Amino acid sequence: MFKRIAAIAFIFLCTTVAWAVLGTTIFQRTYSSDSSSGVRVASTWGAPQNQLPPVAAYDEMVPKKEVTTENGQKKEVVTQEKVTNILPLESSHLNVDLNLEHRQKGLLWYSTYKVGFDGSYLFRNPSDKDQTISFTLNFPTAQAIYDDLVFTVDDVPISLKNEKNSASGTARVAAGKTANLKVGYKSQGLNDWHYSFANPEVNSPGYDPTRTVGVNVAQVRDFSLKMTTNFKDIDFPENTLSPTEKTETANGWALNWNYKNLVSGYQIAMTMPEKLQPGPLAGRISFFAPVSLFFFFFLMIIITTLRGIELHPMNYFFLAAAFFSFHLLLAYLVDHVSIHLAFGICSAVSVFLVVSYLRLVIGTRFAAREAALAQFIYLVAFSYAFFLKGFTGLAITIGSIMTLFVVMQATGKIRWKEKFAAAGNPTTSANAAGGTGAA
């Protein structure tokens, strides 16, 4: 009896090593290609986007006095210096439409999206002269395409100068008057969409409005942003502003951010929901597989001992191989079909292997009832628990405790000394196994 258990334990350990190798291979296949796949997705679809408000500015020449020393005498020289003046932003009214469209590369899904952006910005010319104002819109990322570009001042289209990551144009604005800049485009991005209120260098000398930089504390007046999504699972990253209003729609959400006079260093942002990742899921299920096999072997040993059925260690070897086939097939099927379909196919194949085999070894009734039920619980159900994000550990713990309760109740009156003594007697064991097989 103890030699048989030792042989089963050896088979279990060898299968555990095989699962460890398989799980490591899955994660290597997943993440070794992740960097290259991510770059390819960004190059063909677009990168994460961070939209900044446009900048309106004008240049003027102002006199600058410089004192120099020549031949021991001080001399005052007046030169003309070009100074860039930033126009204050009076109001911002924006509309953003996010449409999620997942893309799969290898064993990973990427959260790609289409975005429609349009904004109306009101700038004021604070000087006492008419000025030729340069309006510059920094695009949210260089790795994207921008279609249906709209760029008007007071509803009049202006000629644009396109830089690497910006578009700019000029318009004449009267002294003390306002100019309404309208911008819009359709684009594509990846994972996140951000809107930042200001650049940190916006009021600093030498500010370059064509260069995208980070953000810091900014003041915005009369601000509104209306965002619509085609997905329900909305998520706001850390250090971002939550919407002031939100309404659920048939396909997603309508979100509003409204501020009269806001001072904040935070952004407005949306993180796209992720799909269940096939590669990491298959890897985690493979690493957990020894727990499933342990419970299955444990139950088989208990049942066969109680009923006097003798299963040879070779029988356990083939059962372990049938369990392993589930994870092996899953590892190489998930990148061709959906994870749920792959899981269903692998479950059916593994259960069929076990039932069809034990039907020949013990009998149809045992194979189709006890063995199939045990495999369904400890292989299929335990593995499916990994689909329940946040509840995997709890679901498996509950299943383990219920198993322990059932086994304890079923074996509470068993005299194990007598059972092991009977199992050690070849004649008794053979007669018991033959009687059960006939039944």
Coordinates of C-alpha atoms in Angstrom, one line a residue:
M1 CA 0.0 0.0 0.0
F2 CA 2.7 2.4 1.0
K3 CA 4.7 1.5 -2.1
R4 CA 1.7 2.3 -4.3
I5 CA 1.2 5.7 -2.6
A6 CA 4.9 6.4 -3.1
A7 CA 4.6 5.6 -6.8
I8 CA 1.6 7.8 -7.1
A9 CA 3.4 10.6 -5.3
F10 CA 6.3 10.2 -7.7
I11 CA 3.9 10.5 -10.7
F12 CA 2.4 13.6 -9.1
L13 CA 5.8 15.2 -8.7
C14 CA 6.9 14.5 -12.2
T15 CA 3.6 15.9 -13.6
T16 CA 4.1 19.0 -11.4
V17 CA 7.5 19.6 -12.9
A18 CA 6.0 19.2 -16.4
W19 CA 3.3 21.9 -15.5
A20 CA 6.0 24.2 -14.2
V21 CA 7.9 23.9 -17.5
L22 CA 4.7 24.5 -19.4
G23 CA 3.7 27.5 -17.4
T24 CA 7.2 29.0 -17.7
T25 CA 7.0 28.5 -21.5
I26 CA 3.6 30.2 -21.7
F27 CA 4.8 33.3 -19.9
Q28 CA 7.9 33.4 -22.0
R29 CA 5.9 33.2 -25.2
T30 CA 3.6 35.9 -23.8
Y31 CA 6.1 38.5 -22.5
S32 CA 9.1 37.9 -24.7
S33 CA 7.0 39.1 -27.7
D34 CA 5.0 41.7 -25.7
S35 CA 7.5 44.5 -26.2
S36 CA 7.7 43.9 -30.0
S37 CA 4.0 43.3 -30.3
G38 CA 3.2 46.5 -28.3
V39 CA 5.5 48.5 -30.6
R40 CA 3.8 47.0 -33.7
V41 CA 0.3 47.8 -32.3
A42 CA 1.4 51.4 -31.5
S43 CA 2.9 51.9 -34.9
T44 CA -0.1 50.6 -36.8
W45 CA -2.9 51.8 -34.5
G46 CA -1.6 54.6 -32.3
A47 CA 0.0 55.3 -28.9
P48 CA -1.6 56.5 -25.6
Q49 CA -2.8 60.0 -26.1
N50 CA -2.4 63.1 -23.9
Q51 CA -4.2 66.2 -25.3
L52 CA -3.0 69.6 -24.2
P53 CA -5.0 72.9 -24.7
P54 CA -3.9 75.0 -27.7
V55 CA -1.7 78.0 -27.1
A56 CA -2.3 81.5 -28.5
A57 CA 0.6 83.9 -28.5
Y58 CA 2.0 87.0 -30.3
D59 CA 5.5 88.4 -30.5
E60 CA 6.5 92.0 -30.0
M61 CA 9.7 93.9 -30.0
V62 CA 10.5 95.8 -26.7
P63 CA 13.4 98.0 -25.9
K64 CA 16.0 96.6 -23.7
K65 CA 18.7 98.7 -22.0
E66 CA 22.1 97.2 -21.5
V67 CA 25.0 99.0 -19.7
T68 CA 28.5 98.2 -21.0
T69 CA 32.0 99.5 -20.0
E70 CA 34.2 100.8 -22.8
N71 CA 37.6 102.5 -22.1
G72 CA 36.7 102.7 -18.5
Q73 CA 33.5 104.6 -19.2
K74 CA 30.0 103.2 -18.8
K75 CA 27.8 103.2 -21.9
E76 CA 24.1 102.6 -22.1
V77 CA 22.9 100.7 -25.2
V78 CA 19.3 100.2 -26.2
T79 CA 18.5 97.1 -28.2
Q80 CA 15.3 95.5 -29.4
E81 CA 14.3 92.2 -27.9
K82 CA 11.6 89.9 -29.1
V83 CA 9.2 88.8 -26.4
T84 CA 6.5 86.2 -26.7
N85 CA 3.2 87.0 -24.9
I86 CA 0.7 84.2 -24.1
L87 CA -3.0 85.1 -24.4
P88 CA -5.1 84.1 -21.4
L89 CA -7.6 81.3 -22.0
E90 CA -11.1 82.5 -21.1
S91 CA -13.1 79.3 -21.6
S92 CA -12.8 75.7 -22.9
H93 CA -15.7 73.6 -24.0
L94 CA -14.7 70.1 -25.2
N95 CA -16.4 67.0 -26.6
V96 CA -14.7 63.6 -26.6
D97 CA -16.1 60.3 -28.0
L98 CA -14.2 57.1 -27.1
N99 CA -14.9 53.9 -29.0
L100 CA -13.1 50.8 -27.7
E101 CA -11.9 48.2 -30.2
H102 CA -9.7 45.5 -28.8
R103 CA -6.9 44.1 -30.9
Q104 CA -5.1 40.7 -30.3
K105 CA -1.4 40.1 -31.0
G106 CA -0.2 36.6 -30.0
L107 CA -1.3 35.8 -26.5
L108 CA -2.3 39.3 -25.5
W109 CA -5.2 41.6 -26.1
Y110 CA -4.5 45.3 -26.5
S111 CA -7.0 48.0 -25.6
T112 CA -7.1 50.1 -28.7
Y113 CA -9.7 52.9 -29.3
K114 CA -10.9 55.5 -31.7
V115 CA -11.3 59.0 -30.5
G116 CA -13.3 61.9 -31.8
F117 CA -12.2 65.2 -30.3
D118 CA -13.5 68.7 -30.8
G119 CA -13.0 71.8 -28.7
S120 CA -14.0 75.4 -28.6
Y121 CA -11.4 77.8 -26.9
L122 CA -11.9 81.5 -26.2
F123 CA -8.8 83.6 -26.0
R124 CA -8.5 87.3 -25.2
N125 CA -6.1 89.9 -26.6
P126 CA -5.0 91.8 -23.5
S127 CA -2.9 94.4 -25.3
D128 CA -4.1 97.9 -26.5
K129 CA -3.1 97.1 -30.1
D130 CA -4.4 94.8 -32.8
Q131 CA -2.2 91.7 -32.9
T132 CA -1.4 88.9 -35.3
I133 CA -2.0 85.9 -33.0
S134 CA -0.3 82.6 -33.6
F135 CA -2.6 79.7 -32.6
T136 CA -0.8 76.3 -32.0
L137 CA -2.4 72.9 -31.3
N138 CA -0.1 70.2 -30.0
F139 CA -1.3 66.8 -31.0
P140 CA -1.6 64.2 -28.2
T141 CA 1.1 62.0 -29.6
A142 CA 3.3 61.7 -32.7
Q143 CA 2.4 58.0 -33.1
A144 CA -1.1 58.5 -34.5
I145 CA -3.1 59.7 -37.5
Y146 CA -5.4 62.7 -37.4
D147 CA -8.3 62.8 -39.9
D148 CA -11.0 65.4 -40.5
L149 CA -8.8 68.1 -38.9
V150 CA -10.8 71.3 -38.1
F151 CA -8.9 74.6 -37.3
T152 CA -11.0 77.8 -37.4
V153 CA -10.8 81.2 -35.7
D154 CA -14.2 82.8 -35.3
D155 CA -15.6 80.2 -37.7
V156 CA -13.1 81.2 -40.4
P157 CA -10.7 78.5 -41.5
I158 CA -7.1 79.6 -41.4
S159 CA -4.0 78.3 -43.3
L160 CA -2.1 75.8 -41.2
K161 CA 1.6 75.1 -40.8
N162 CA 2.2 71.5 -39.8
E163 CA 5.1 70.6 -37.7
K164 CA 6.2 67.1 -36.5
N165 CA 3.6 67.0 -33.7
S166 CA 1.6 70.2 -34.0
A167 CA -0.5 72.4 -36.3
S168 CA -0.4 76.2 -36.2
G169 CA -2.0 79.2 -37.9
T170 CA -2.3 83.0 -37.5
A171 CA -5.2 85.3 -37.3
R172 CA -5.7 89.0 -36.6
V173 CA -7.3 89.9 -33.3
A174 CA -8.4 93.4 -32.3
A175 CA -7.2 95.0 -29.1
G176 CA -9.1 93.9 -26.1
K177 CA -11.2 91.5 -28.1
T178 CA -11.7 87.7 -28.0
A179 CA -11.0 85.0 -30.6
N180 CA -12.9 81.7 -30.6
L181 CA -10.6 78.9 -31.7
K182 CA -12.3 75.7 -32.8
V183 CA -10.3 72.5 -33.2
G184 CA -11.2 68.9 -34.0
Y185 CA -10.0 65.7 -35.3
K186 CA -10.5 61.9 -35.4
S187 CA -7.7 59.7 -34.3
Q188 CA -6.7 56.3 -32.7
G189 CA -4.9 55.5 -29.5
L190 CA -3.9 52.7 -27.1
N191 CA -4.7 52.0 -23.4
D192 CA -5.3 55.5 -22.1
W193 CA -6.6 58.9 -23.1
H194 CA -5.6 62.0 -21.1
Y195 CA -6.5 65.7 -21.2
S196 CA -4.0 68.0 -19.4
F197 CA -4.9 71.6 -18.5
A198 CA -1.6 73.3 -19.1
N199 CA 2.2 73.0 -19.8
P200 CA 4.5 73.8 -16.9
E201 CA 6.5 76.2 -19.0
V202 CA 3.6 78.1 -20.4
N203 CA 4.6 81.4 -18.7
S204 CA 8.3 80.9 -18.6
P205 CA 10.8 82.7 -20.8
G206 CA 11.7 80.9 -24.0
Y207 CA 8.5 78.9 -24.0
D208 CA 8.1 76.8 -27.1
P209 CA 4.4 76.0 -27.8
T210 CA 5.3 73.3 -30.3
R211 CA 7.0 71.1 -27.8
T212 CA 4.8 68.7 -25.7
V213 CA 5.9 68.6 -22.1
G214 CA 4.4 67.5 -18.8
V215 CA 1.8 69.2 -16.7
N216 CA 1.7 71.0 -13.3
V217 CA -0.8 73.1 -11.3
A218 CA -2.9 75.2 -13.7
Q219 CA -5.9 77.4 -13.4
V220 CA -8.8 77.0 -15.8
R221 CA -12.0 79.1 -16.1
D222 CA -15.3 78.2 -17.6
F223 CA -14.3 74.7 -18.4
S224 CA -16.5 71.8 -19.6
L225 CA -15.7 68.4 -21.1
K226 CA -18.3 66.0 -22.3
M227 CA -17.1 62.4 -22.8
T228 CA -19.1 59.5 -24.3
T229 CA -17.9 55.9 -24.2
N230 CA -19.1 52.7 -25.9
F231 CA -18.0 50.6 -22.9
K232 CA -19.5 50.2 -19.4
D233 CA -16.3 49.3 -17.4
I234 CA -14.9 52.8 -17.0
D235 CA -11.8 53.4 -14.9
F236 CA -10.1 56.6 -13.9
P237 CA -6.3 56.4 -13.3
E238 CA -4.8 57.7 -10.1
N239 CA -4.3 61.4 -9.7
T240 CA -7.0 62.3 -12.1
L241 CA -10.3 64.1 -11.7
S242 CA -13.6 62.2 -11.4
P243 CA -16.5 63.5 -13.5
T244 CA -18.9 65.9 -11.9
E245 CA -21.8 64.1 -13.6
K246 CA -22.2 60.7 -15.2
T247 CA -25.1 59.0 -16.9
E248 CA -25.3 55.4 -18.0
T249 CA -26.3 55.0 -21.7
A250 CA -27.3 51.9 -23.7
N251 CA -23.8 51.2 -24.8
G252 CA -21.6 53.0 -22.2
W253 CA -21.5 56.2 -20.2
A254 CA -22.0 60.0 -20.8
L255 CA -19.5 61.8 -18.5
N256 CA -19.3 65.5 -17.7
W257 CA -16.5 67.6 -16.1
N258 CA -17.7 71.2 -15.4
Y259 CA -15.7 73.8 -13.6
K260 CA -16.1 77.6 -13.2
N261 CA -12.7 78.4 -11.8
L262 CA -10.5 75.4 -11.1
V263 CA -7.0 75.3 -9.8
S264 CA -5.5 71.8 -10.0
G265 CA -2.5 69.8 -10.9
Y266 CA -4.6 66.8 -11.9
Q267 CA -5.6 65.6 -15.3
I268 CA -8.8 64.3 -16.8
A269 CA -8.2 60.7 -18.0
M270 CA -9.8 57.4 -19.0
T271 CA -8.2 54.0 -18.9
M272 CA -9.7 51.5 -21.4
P273 CA -10.9 48.3 -20.0
E274 CA -8.8 45.2 -20.7
K275 CA -10.0 41.9 -22.0
L276 CA -9.2 38.7 -20.2
Q277 CA -5.6 38.0 -21.3
P278 CA -5.2 34.5 -22.8
G279 CA -1.5 34.1 -22.2
P280 CA -1.2 35.1 -18.5
L281 CA -4.5 33.2 -17.7
A282 CA -3.3 30.0 -19.3
G283 CA 0.1 30.4 -17.5
R284 CA -1.6 30.9 -14.1
I285 CA -3.9 27.9 -14.6
S286 CA -0.9 25.7 -15.5
F287 CA 1.0 26.7 -12.4
F288 CA -2.1 26.0 -10.3
A289 CA -2.7 22.6 -12.0
P290 CA -0.9 20.5 -9.3
V291 CA -3.5 21.5 -6.8
S292 CA -6.3 20.2 -9.0
L293 CA -4.5 16.9 -9.6
F294 CA -3.8 16.5 -5.9
F295 CA -7.5 16.8 -5.0
F296 CA -8.4 14.4 -7.8
F297 CA -5.8 11.8 -6.8
F298 CA -6.8 12.2 -3.2
L299 CA -10.4 11.6 -4.0
M300 CA -9.6 8.6 -6.2
I301 CA -7.5 7.0 -3.5
I302 CA -10.3 7.5 -0.9
I303 CA -13.1 6.1 -3.2
T304 CA -11.1 3.2 -4.5
T305 CA -9.9 2.3 -0.9
L306 CA -13.5 2.4 0.4
R307 CA -14.8 0.3 -2.4
G308 CA -11.9 -2.1 -2.5
I309 CA -11.0 -1.1 -6.1
E310 CA -7.4 -1.4 -7.0
L311 CA -5.9 1.2 -9.3
H312 CA -2.3 0.5 -10.3
P313 CA 0.2 3.5 -10.4
M314 CA 0.2 3.1 -14.2
N315 CA -3.5 4.0 -14.1
Y316 CA -2.7 7.1 -12.2
F317 CA 0.0 7.9 -14.7
F318 CA -2.5 8.0 -17.5
L319 CA -4.9 10.0 -15.5
A320 CA -2.2 12.6 -14.8
A321 CA -1.4 12.6 -18.6
A322 CA -5.1 13.3 -19.3
F323 CA -5.0 16.2 -16.8
F324 CA -1.9 17.6 -18.4
S325 CA -3.4 17.4 -21.9
F326 CA -6.0 20.0 -20.8
H327 CA -3.3 22.6 -20.1
L328 CA -1.0 21.7 -23.0
L329 CA -3.9 22.0 -25.5
L330 CA -5.1 25.3 -23.8
A331 CA -1.6 26.8 -24.1
Y332 CA -1.5 26.5 -27.8
L333 CA -5.2 27.0 -28.6
V334 CA -5.8 30.3 -26.9
D335 CA -4.0 32.4 -29.5
H336 CA -6.2 30.9 -32.3
V337 CA -9.7 31.0 -30.8
S338 CA -11.4 32.9 -27.9
I339 CA -10.3 32.0 -24.4
H340 CA -13.8 30.7 -23.4
L341 CA -14.1 28.5 -26.5
A342 CA -10.6 27.2 -26.0
F343 CA -11.4 26.4 -22.3
G344 CA -14.5 24.5 -23.3
I345 CA -12.7 22.4 -25.9
C346 CA -9.9 21.6 -23.6
S347 CA -12.3 20.6 -20.8
A348 CA -14.2 18.3 -23.1
V349 CA -11.1 16.6 -24.4
S350 CA -9.6 16.0 -21.0
V351 CA -12.9 14.7 -19.5
F352 CA -13.4 12.4 -22.5
L353 CA -9.9 11.0 -22.0
V354 CA -10.4 10.2 -18.3
V355 CA -13.9 8.8 -18.7
S356 CA -13.1 6.7 -21.8
Y357 CA -10.0 5.3 -20.0
L358 CA -11.6 4.5 -16.6
R359 CA -14.5 2.9 -18.4
L360 CA -12.1 0.2 -19.6
V361 CA -10.2 0.0 -16.3
I362 CA -13.1 0.0 -13.7
G363 CA -16.4 0.3 -15.5
T364 CA -18.8 2.8 -17.2
R365 CA -20.8 3.6 -14.0
F366 CA -17.7 4.7 -12.0
A367 CA -16.1 6.5 -14.9
A368 CA -19.2 8.5 -15.9
R369 CA -20.3 9.3 -12.3
E370 CA -17.6 9.5 -9.7
A371 CA -14.6 10.1 -11.9
A372 CA -16.3 12.6 -14.3
L373 CA -17.8 14.6 -11.4
A374 CA -14.4 14.8 -9.6
Q375 CA -12.6 15.9 -12.7
F376 CA -15.3 18.5 -13.5
I377 CA -15.0 20.0 -10.0
Y378 CA -11.2 19.9 -9.5
L379 CA -10.0 20.5 -13.1
V380 CA -12.7 22.4 -14.9
A381 CA -14.3 24.3 -12.0
F382 CA -11.1 25.1 -10.2
S383 CA -9.5 26.3 -13.5
Y384 CA -12.5 28.4 -14.4
A385 CA -12.2 30.1 -11.0
F386 CA -9.3 32.1 -12.6
F387 CA -11.9 33.8 -14.9
L388 CA -13.5 35.3 -11.7
K389 CA -11.2 38.2 -11.2
G390 CA -10.8 39.0 -7.5
F391 CA -12.6 35.8 -6.4
T392 CA -10.3 33.1 -7.6
G393 CA -8.7 32.3 -4.2
L394 CA -12.0 32.5 -2.4
A395 CA -13.8 30.2 -4.8
I396 CA -11.0 27.6 -4.6
T397 CA -10.9 27.8 -0.8
I398 CA -14.6 27.2 -0.6
G399 CA -14.3 24.2 -2.9
S400 CA -11.4 22.8 -0.9
I401 CA -13.3 23.1 2.4
M402 CA -16.4 21.5 1.0
T403 CA -14.3 18.6 -0.3
L404 CA -12.7 18.2 3.1
F405 CA -16.2 18.2 4.7
V406 CA -17.6 15.5 2.3
V407 CA -14.6 13.2 2.7
M408 CA -14.6 13.6 6.5
Q409 CA -18.3 12.7 6.7
A410 CA -17.9 9.8 4.3
T411 CA -14.9 8.3 6.1
G412 CA -15.7 9.1 9.7
K413 CA -16.7 5.6 10.6
I414 CA -14.0 3.9 8.6
R415 CA -11.5 1.8 10.5
W416 CA -8.4 2.7 8.6
K417 CA -6.2 0.0 10.2
E418 CA -8.5 -2.7 8.9
K419 CA -8.7 -1.1 5.5
F420 CA -4.9 -0.8 5.1
A421 CA -4.5 -4.3 6.4
A422 CA -7.0 -5.6 3.8
A423 CA -5.3 -3.5 1.1
G424 CA -2.0 -5.1 2.0
N425 CA -3.4 -8.6 1.5
P426 CA -3.1 -9.4 -2.2
T427 CA -5.8 -12.1 -2.1
T428 CA -8.4 -9.9 -0.3
S429 CA -7.6 -7.0 -2.6
A430 CA -7.9 -9.1 -5.8
N431 CA -11.2 -10.6 -4.7
A432 CA -12.6 -7.1 -3.8
A433 CA -11.5 -5.6 -7.1
G434 CA -12.9 -8.5 -9.1
G435 CA -16.2 -8.3 -7.3
T436 CA -16.5 -4.6 -7.9
G437 CA -15.6 -4.9 -11.6
A438 CA -18.3 -7.5 -12.0
A439 CA -20.8 -5.2 -10.4

